Tab-separated table of N, CA, C and O in Angstrom:
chain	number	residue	atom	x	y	z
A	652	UNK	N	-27.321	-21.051	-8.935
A	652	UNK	CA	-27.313	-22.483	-9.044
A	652	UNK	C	-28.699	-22.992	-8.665
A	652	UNK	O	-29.305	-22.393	-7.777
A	653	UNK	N	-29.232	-24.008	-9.240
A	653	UNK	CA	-30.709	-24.656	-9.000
A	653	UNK	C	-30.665	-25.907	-8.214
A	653	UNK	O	-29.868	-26.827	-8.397
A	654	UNK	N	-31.514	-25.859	-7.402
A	654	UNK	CA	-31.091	-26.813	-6.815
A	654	UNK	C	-31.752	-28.795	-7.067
A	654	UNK	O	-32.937	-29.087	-7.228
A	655	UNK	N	-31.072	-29.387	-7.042
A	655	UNK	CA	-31.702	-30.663	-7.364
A	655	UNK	C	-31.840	-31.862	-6.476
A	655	UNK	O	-31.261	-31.862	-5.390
A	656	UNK	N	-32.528	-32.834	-6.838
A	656	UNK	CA	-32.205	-33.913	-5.657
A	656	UNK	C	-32.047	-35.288	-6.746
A	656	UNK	O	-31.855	-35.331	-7.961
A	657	UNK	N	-32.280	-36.730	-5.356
A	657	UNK	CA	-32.003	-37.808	-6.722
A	657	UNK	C	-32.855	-37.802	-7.380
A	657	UNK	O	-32.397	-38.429	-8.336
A	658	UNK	N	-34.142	-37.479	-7.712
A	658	UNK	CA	-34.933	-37.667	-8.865
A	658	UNK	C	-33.974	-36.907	-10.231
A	658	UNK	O	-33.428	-37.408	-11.214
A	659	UNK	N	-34.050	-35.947	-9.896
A	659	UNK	CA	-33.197	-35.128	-10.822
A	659	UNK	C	-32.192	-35.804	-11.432
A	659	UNK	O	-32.265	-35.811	-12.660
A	660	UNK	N	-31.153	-36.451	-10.880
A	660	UNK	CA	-29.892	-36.983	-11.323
A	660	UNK	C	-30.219	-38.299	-11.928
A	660	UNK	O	-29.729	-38.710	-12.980
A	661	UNK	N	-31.071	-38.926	-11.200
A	661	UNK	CA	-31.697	-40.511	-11.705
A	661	UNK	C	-32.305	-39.945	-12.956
A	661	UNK	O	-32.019	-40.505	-14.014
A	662	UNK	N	-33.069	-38.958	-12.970
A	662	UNK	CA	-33.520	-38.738	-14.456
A	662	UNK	C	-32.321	-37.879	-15.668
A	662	UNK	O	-32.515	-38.003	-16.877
A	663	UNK	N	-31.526	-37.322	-15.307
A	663	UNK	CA	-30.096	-37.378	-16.227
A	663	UNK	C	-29.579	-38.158	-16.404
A	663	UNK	O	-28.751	-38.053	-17.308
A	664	UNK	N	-29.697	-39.553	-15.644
A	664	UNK	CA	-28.769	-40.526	-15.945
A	664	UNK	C	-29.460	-41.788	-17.232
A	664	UNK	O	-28.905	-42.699	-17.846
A	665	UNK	N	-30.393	-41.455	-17.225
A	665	UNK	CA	-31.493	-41.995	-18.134
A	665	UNK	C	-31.356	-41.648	-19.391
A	665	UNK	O	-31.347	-42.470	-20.308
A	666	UNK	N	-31.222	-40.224	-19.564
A	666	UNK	CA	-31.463	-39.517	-20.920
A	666	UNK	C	-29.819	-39.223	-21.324
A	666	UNK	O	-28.856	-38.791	-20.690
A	667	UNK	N	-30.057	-39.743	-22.867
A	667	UNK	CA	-28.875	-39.562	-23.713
A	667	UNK	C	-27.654	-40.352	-22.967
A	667	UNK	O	-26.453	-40.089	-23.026
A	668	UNK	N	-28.333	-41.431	-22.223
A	668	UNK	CA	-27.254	-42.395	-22.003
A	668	UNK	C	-25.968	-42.025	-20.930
A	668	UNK	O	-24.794	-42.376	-20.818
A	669	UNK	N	-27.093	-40.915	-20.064
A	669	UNK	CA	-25.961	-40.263	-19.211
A	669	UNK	C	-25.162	-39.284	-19.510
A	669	UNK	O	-24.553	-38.732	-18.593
A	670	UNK	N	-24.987	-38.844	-20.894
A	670	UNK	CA	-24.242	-37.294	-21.128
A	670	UNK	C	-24.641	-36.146	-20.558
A	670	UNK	O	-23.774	-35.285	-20.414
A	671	UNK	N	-25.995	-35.860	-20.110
A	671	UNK	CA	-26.573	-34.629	-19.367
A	671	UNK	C	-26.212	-34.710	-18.136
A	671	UNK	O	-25.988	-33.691	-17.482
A	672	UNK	N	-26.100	-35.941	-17.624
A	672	UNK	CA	-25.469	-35.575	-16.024
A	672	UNK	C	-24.104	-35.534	-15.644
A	672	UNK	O	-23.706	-35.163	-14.540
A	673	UNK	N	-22.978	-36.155	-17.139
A	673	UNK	CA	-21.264	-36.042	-17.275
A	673	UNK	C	-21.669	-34.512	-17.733
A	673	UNK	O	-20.686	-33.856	-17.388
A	674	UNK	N	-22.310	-33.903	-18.139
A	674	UNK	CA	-22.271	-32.177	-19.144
A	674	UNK	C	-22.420	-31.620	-17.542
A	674	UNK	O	-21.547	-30.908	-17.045
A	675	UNK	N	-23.618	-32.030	-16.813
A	675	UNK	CA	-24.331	-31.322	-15.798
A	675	UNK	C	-22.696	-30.901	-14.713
A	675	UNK	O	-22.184	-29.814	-14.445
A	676	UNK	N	-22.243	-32.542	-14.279
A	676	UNK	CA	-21.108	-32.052	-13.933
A	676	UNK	C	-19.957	-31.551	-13.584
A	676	UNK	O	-19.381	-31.090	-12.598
A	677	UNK	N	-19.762	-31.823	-14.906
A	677	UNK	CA	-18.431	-30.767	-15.185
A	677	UNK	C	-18.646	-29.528	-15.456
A	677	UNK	O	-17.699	-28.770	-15.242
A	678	UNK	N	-20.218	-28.799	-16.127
A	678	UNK	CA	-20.335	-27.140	-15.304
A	678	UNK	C	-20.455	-27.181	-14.092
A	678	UNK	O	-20.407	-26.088	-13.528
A	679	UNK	N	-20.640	-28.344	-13.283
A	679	UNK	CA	-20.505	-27.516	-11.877
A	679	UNK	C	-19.127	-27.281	-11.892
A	679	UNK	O	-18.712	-26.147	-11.652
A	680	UNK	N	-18.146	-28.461	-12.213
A	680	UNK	CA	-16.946	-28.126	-11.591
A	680	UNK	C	-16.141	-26.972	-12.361
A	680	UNK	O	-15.082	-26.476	-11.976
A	681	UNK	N	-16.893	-26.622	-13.599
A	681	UNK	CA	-15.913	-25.409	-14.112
A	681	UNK	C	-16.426	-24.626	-13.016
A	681	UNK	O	-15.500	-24.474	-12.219
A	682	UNK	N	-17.718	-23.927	-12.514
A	682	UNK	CA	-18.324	-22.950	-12.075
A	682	UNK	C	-17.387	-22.909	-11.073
A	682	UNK	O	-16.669	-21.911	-11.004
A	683	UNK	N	-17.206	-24.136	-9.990
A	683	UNK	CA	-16.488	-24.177	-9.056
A	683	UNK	C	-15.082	-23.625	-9.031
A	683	UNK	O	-14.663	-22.786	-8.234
A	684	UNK	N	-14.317	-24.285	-10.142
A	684	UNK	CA	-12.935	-23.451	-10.210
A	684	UNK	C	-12.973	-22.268	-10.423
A	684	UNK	O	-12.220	-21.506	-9.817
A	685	UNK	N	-14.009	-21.763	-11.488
A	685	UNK	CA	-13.854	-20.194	-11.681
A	685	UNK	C	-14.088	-19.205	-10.490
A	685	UNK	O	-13.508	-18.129	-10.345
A	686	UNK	N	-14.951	-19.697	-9.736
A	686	UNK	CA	-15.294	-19.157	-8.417
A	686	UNK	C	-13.614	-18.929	-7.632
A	686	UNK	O	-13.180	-17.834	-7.274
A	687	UNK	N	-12.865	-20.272	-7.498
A	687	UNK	CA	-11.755	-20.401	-6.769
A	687	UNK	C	-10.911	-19.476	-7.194
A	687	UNK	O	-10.227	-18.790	-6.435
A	688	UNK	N	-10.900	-19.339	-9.328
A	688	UNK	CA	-9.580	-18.654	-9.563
A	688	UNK	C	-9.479	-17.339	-9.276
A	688	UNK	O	-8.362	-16.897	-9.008
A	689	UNK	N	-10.788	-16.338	-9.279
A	689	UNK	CA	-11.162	-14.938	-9.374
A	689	UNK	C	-10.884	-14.530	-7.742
A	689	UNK	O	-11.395	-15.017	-6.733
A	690	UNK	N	-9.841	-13.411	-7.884
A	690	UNK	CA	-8.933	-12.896	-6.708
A	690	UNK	C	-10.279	-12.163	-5.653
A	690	UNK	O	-10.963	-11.424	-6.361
A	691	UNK	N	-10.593	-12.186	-4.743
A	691	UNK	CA	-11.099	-11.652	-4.142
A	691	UNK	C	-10.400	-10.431	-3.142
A	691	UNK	O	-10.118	-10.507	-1.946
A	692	UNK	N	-10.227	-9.249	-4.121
A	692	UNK	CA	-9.266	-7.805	-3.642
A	692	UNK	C	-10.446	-7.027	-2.743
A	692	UNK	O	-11.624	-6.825	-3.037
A	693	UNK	N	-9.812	-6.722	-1.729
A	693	UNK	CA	-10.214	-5.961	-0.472
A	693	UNK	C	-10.465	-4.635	-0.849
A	693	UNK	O	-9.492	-4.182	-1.452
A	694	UNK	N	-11.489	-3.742	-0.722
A	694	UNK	CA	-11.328	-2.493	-0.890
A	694	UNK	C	-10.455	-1.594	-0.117
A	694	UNK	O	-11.014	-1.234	0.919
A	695	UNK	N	-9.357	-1.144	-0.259
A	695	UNK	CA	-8.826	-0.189	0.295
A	695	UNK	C	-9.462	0.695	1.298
A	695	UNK	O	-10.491	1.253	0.916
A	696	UNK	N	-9.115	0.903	2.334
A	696	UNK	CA	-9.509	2.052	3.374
A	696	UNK	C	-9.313	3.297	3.149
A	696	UNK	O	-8.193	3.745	2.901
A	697	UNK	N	-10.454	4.063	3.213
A	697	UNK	CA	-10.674	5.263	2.996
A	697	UNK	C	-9.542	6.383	3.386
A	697	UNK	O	-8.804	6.443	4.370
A	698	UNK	N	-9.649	7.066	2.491
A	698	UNK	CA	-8.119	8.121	3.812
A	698	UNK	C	-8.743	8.659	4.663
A	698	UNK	O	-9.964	8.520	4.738
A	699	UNK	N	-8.172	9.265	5.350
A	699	UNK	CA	-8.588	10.174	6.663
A	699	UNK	C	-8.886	11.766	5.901
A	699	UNK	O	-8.339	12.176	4.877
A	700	UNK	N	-9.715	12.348	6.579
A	700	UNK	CA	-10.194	13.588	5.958
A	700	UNK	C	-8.764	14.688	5.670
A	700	UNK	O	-7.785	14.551	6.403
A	701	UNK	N	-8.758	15.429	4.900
A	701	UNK	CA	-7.353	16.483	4.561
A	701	UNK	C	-6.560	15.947	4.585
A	701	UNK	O	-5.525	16.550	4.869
A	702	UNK	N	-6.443	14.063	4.237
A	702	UNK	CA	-5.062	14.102	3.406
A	702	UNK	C	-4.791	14.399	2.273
A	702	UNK	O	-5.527	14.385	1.286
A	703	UNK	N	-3.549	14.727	2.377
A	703	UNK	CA	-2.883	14.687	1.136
A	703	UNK	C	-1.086	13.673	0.820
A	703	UNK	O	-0.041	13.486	1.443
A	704	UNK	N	-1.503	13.405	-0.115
A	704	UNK	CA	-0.344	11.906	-0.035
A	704	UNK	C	1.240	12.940	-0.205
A	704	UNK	O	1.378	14.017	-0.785
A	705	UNK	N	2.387	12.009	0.634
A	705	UNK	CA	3.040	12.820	0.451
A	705	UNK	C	3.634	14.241	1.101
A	705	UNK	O	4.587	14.946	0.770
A	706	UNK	N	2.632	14.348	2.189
A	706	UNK	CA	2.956	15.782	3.006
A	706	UNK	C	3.072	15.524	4.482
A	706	UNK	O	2.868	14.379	4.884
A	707	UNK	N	3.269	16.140	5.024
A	707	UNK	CA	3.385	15.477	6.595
A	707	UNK	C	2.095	15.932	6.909
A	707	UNK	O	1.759	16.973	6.346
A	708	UNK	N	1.223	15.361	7.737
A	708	UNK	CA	0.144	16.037	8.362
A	708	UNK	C	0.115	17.385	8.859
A	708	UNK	O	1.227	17.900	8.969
A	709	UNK	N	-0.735	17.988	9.140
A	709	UNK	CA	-0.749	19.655	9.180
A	709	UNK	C	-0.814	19.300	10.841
A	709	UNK	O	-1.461	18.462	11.469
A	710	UNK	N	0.611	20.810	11.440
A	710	UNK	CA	0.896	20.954	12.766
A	710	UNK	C	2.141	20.363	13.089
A	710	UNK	O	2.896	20.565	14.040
A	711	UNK	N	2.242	19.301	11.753
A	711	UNK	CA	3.868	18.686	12.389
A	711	UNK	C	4.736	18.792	11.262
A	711	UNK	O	4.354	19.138	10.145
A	712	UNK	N	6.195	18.418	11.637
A	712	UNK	CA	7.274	18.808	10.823
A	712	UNK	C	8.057	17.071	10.846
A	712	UNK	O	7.856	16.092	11.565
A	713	UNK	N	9.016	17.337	9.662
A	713	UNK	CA	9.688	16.335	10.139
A	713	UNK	C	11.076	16.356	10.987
A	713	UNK	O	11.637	17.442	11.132
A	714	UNK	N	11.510	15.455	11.417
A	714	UNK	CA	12.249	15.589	12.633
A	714	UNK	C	14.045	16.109	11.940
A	714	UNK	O	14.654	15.628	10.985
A	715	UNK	N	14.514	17.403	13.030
A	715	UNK	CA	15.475	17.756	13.118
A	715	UNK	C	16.726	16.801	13.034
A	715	UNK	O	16.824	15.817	13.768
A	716	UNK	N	17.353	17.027	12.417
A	716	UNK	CA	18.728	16.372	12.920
A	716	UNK	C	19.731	16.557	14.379
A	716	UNK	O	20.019	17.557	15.036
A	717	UNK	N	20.002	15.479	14.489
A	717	UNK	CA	20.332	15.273	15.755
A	717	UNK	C	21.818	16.020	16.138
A	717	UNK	O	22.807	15.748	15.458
A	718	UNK	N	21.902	16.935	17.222
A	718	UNK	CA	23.474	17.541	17.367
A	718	UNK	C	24.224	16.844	17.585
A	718	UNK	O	24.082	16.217	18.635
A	719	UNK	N	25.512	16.540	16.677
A	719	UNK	CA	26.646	16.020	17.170
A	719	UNK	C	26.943	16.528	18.637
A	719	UNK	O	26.789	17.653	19.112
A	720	UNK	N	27.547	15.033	19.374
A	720	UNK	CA	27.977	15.370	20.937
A	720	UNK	C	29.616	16.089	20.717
A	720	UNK	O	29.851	17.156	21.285
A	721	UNK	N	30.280	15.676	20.191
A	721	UNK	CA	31.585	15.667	19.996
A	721	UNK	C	31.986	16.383	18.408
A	721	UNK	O	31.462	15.929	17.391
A	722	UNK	N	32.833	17.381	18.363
A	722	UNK	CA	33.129	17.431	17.064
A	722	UNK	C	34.087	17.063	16.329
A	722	UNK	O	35.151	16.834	16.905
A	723	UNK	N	34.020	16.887	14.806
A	723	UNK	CA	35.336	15.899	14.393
A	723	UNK	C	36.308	15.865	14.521
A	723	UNK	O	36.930	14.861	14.174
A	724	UNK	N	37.009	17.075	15.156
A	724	UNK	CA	38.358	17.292	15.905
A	724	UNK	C	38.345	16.353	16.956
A	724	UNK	O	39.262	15.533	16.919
A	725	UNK	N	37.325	16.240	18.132
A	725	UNK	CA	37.376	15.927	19.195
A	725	UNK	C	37.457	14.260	19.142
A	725	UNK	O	38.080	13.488	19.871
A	726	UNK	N	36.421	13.953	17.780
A	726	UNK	CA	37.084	12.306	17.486
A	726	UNK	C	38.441	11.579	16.887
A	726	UNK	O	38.849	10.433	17.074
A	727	UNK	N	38.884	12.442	16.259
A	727	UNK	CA	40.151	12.437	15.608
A	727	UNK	C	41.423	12.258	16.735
A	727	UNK	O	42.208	11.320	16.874
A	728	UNK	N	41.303	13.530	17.471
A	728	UNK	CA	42.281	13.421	19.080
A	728	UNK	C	42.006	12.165	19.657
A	728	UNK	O	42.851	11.479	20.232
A	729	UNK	N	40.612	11.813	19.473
A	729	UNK	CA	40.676	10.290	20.262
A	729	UNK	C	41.046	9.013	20.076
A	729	UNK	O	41.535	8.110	20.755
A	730	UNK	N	40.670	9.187	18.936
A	730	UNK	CA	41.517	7.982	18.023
A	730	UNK	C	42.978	8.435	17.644
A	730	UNK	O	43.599	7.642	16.936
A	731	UNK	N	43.598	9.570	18.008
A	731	UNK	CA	45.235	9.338	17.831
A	731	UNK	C	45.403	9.231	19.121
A	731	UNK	O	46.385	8.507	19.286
A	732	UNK	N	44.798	9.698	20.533
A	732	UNK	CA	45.276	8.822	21.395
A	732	UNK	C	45.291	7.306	21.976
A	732	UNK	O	46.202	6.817	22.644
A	733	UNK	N	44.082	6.666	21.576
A	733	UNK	CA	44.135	5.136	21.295
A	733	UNK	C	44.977	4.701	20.759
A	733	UNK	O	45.513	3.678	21.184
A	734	UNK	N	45.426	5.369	19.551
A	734	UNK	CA	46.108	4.738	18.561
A	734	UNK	C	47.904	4.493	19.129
A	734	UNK	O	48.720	3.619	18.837
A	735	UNK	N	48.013	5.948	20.225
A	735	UNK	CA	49.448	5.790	20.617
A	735	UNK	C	49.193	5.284	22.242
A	735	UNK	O	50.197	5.447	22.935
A	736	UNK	N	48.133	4.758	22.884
A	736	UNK	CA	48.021	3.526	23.726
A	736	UNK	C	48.523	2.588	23.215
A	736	UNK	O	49.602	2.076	23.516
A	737	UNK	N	47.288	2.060	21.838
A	737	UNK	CA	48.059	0.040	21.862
A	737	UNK	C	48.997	0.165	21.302
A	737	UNK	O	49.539	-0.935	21.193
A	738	UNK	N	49.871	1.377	20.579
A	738	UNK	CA	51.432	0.981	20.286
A	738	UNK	C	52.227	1.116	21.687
A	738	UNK	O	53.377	0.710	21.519
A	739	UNK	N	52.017	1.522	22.926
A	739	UNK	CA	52.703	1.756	24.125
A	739	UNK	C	52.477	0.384	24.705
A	739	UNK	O	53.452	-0.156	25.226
A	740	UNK	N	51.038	-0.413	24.682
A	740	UNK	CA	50.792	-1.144	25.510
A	740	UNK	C	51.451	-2.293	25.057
A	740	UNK	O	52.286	-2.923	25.706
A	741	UNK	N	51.024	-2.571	23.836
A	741	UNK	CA	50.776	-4.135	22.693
A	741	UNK	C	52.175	-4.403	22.313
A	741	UNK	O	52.792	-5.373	22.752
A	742	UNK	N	52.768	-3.378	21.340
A	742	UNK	CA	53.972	-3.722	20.586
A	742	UNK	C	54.996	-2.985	21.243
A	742	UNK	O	55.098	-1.762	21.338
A	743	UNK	N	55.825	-3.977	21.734
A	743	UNK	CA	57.319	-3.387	22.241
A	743	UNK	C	58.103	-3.777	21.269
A	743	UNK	O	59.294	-3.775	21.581
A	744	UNK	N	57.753	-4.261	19.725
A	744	UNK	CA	58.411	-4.579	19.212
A	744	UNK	C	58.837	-3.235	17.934
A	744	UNK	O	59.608	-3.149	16.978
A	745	UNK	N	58.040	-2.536	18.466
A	745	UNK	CA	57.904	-0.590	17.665
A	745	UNK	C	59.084	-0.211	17.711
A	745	UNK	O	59.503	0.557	16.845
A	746	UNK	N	60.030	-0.736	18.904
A	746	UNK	CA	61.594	0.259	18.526
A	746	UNK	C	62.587	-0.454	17.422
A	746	UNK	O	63.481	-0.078	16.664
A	747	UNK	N	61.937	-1.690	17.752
A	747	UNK	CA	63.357	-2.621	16.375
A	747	UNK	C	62.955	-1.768	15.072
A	747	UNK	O	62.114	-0.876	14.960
A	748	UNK	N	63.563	-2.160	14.412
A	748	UNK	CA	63.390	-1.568	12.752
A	748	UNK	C	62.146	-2.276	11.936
A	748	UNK	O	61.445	-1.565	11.216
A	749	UNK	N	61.906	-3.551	12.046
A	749	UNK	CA	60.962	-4.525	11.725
A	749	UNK	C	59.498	-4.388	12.385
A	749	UNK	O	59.316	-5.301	13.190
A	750	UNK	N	58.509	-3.594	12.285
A	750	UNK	CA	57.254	-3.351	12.917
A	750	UNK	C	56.576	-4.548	12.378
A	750	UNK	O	56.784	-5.071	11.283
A	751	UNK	N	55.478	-5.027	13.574
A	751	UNK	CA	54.616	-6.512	13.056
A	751	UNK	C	53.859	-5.514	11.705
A	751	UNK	O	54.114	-4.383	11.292
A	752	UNK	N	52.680	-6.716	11.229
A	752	UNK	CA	51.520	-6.307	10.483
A	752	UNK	C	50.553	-5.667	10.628
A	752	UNK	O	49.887	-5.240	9.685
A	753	UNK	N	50.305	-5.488	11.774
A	753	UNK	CA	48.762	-5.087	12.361
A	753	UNK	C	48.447	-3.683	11.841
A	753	UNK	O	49.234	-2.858	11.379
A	754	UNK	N	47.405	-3.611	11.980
A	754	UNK	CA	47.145	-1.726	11.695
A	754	UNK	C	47.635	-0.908	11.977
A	754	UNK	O	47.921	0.027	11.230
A	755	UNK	N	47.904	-1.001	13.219
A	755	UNK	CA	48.598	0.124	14.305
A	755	UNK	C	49.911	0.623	13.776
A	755	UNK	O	50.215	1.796	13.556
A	756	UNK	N	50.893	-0.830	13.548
A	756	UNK	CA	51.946	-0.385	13.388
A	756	UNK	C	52.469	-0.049	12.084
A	756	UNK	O	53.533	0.488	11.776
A	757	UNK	N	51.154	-0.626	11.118
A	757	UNK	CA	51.368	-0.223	9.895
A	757	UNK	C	51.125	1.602	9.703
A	757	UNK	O	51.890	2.251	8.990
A	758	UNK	N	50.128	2.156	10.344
A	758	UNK	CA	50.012	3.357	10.717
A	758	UNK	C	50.822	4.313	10.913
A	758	UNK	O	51.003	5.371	10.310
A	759	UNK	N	51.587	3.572	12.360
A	759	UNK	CA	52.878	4.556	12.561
A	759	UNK	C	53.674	4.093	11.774
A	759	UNK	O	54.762	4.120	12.348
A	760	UNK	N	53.811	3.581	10.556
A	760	UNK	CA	55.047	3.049	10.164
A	760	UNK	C	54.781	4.312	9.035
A	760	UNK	O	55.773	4.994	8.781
A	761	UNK	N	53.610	4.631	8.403
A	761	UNK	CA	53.392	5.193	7.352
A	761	UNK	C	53.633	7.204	8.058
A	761	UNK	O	53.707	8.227	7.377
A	762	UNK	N	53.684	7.072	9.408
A	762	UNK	CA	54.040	8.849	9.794
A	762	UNK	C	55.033	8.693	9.939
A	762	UNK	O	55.769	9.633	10.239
């Protein structure tokens, strides 16, 4: 861009009745938007030396799976003994013939 002062503009405004300084203008303001529209993308950061995309770094693994504490037997027993708690605790209504709705008794209704 060149730079100007008022002589400059006082003398565009003179010639051709002022079209050189409405022309002068509006390339600035295209220049200006085009400047605004054009994305300014970051260069990416370098990799680190011996990568390779995709692999775990060299020396490490990826992580083991974790041991079950309990095995699925041992959750199963637990949840059929819960299950014959809240019918002992909740529903005394388990000996009539008519069991409520709830899960529980729909449960034992189905063994």
């Amino acid at each position: 861009m060149t730079d100007f002062d008022q002589d400059d503009i006082a003398a565009m405004r003179r010639e051709n009745g002022g079209a050189d300084l409405k022309r002068f203008m509006r390339d600035q303001l295209r220049a200006g938007l085009r400047r605004r529209s054009m994305p300014t993308v970051a260069a990416p950061p370098p990799k680190p030396p011996g990568y390779r995309p995709g692999a775990w770094p060299s020396g490490t693994s990826p992580p083991e799976p974790r041991p079950q504490a309990h095995p699925p037997a041992a959750w199963g027993a637990a949840l059929n003994d819960y299950r014959a708690a809240l019918m002992t605790y909740d529903h005394t209504q388990l000996n009539s013939d008519q069991p409520c709705g709830c899960v529980t008794c729909q449960i034992a209704k189905e063994n």
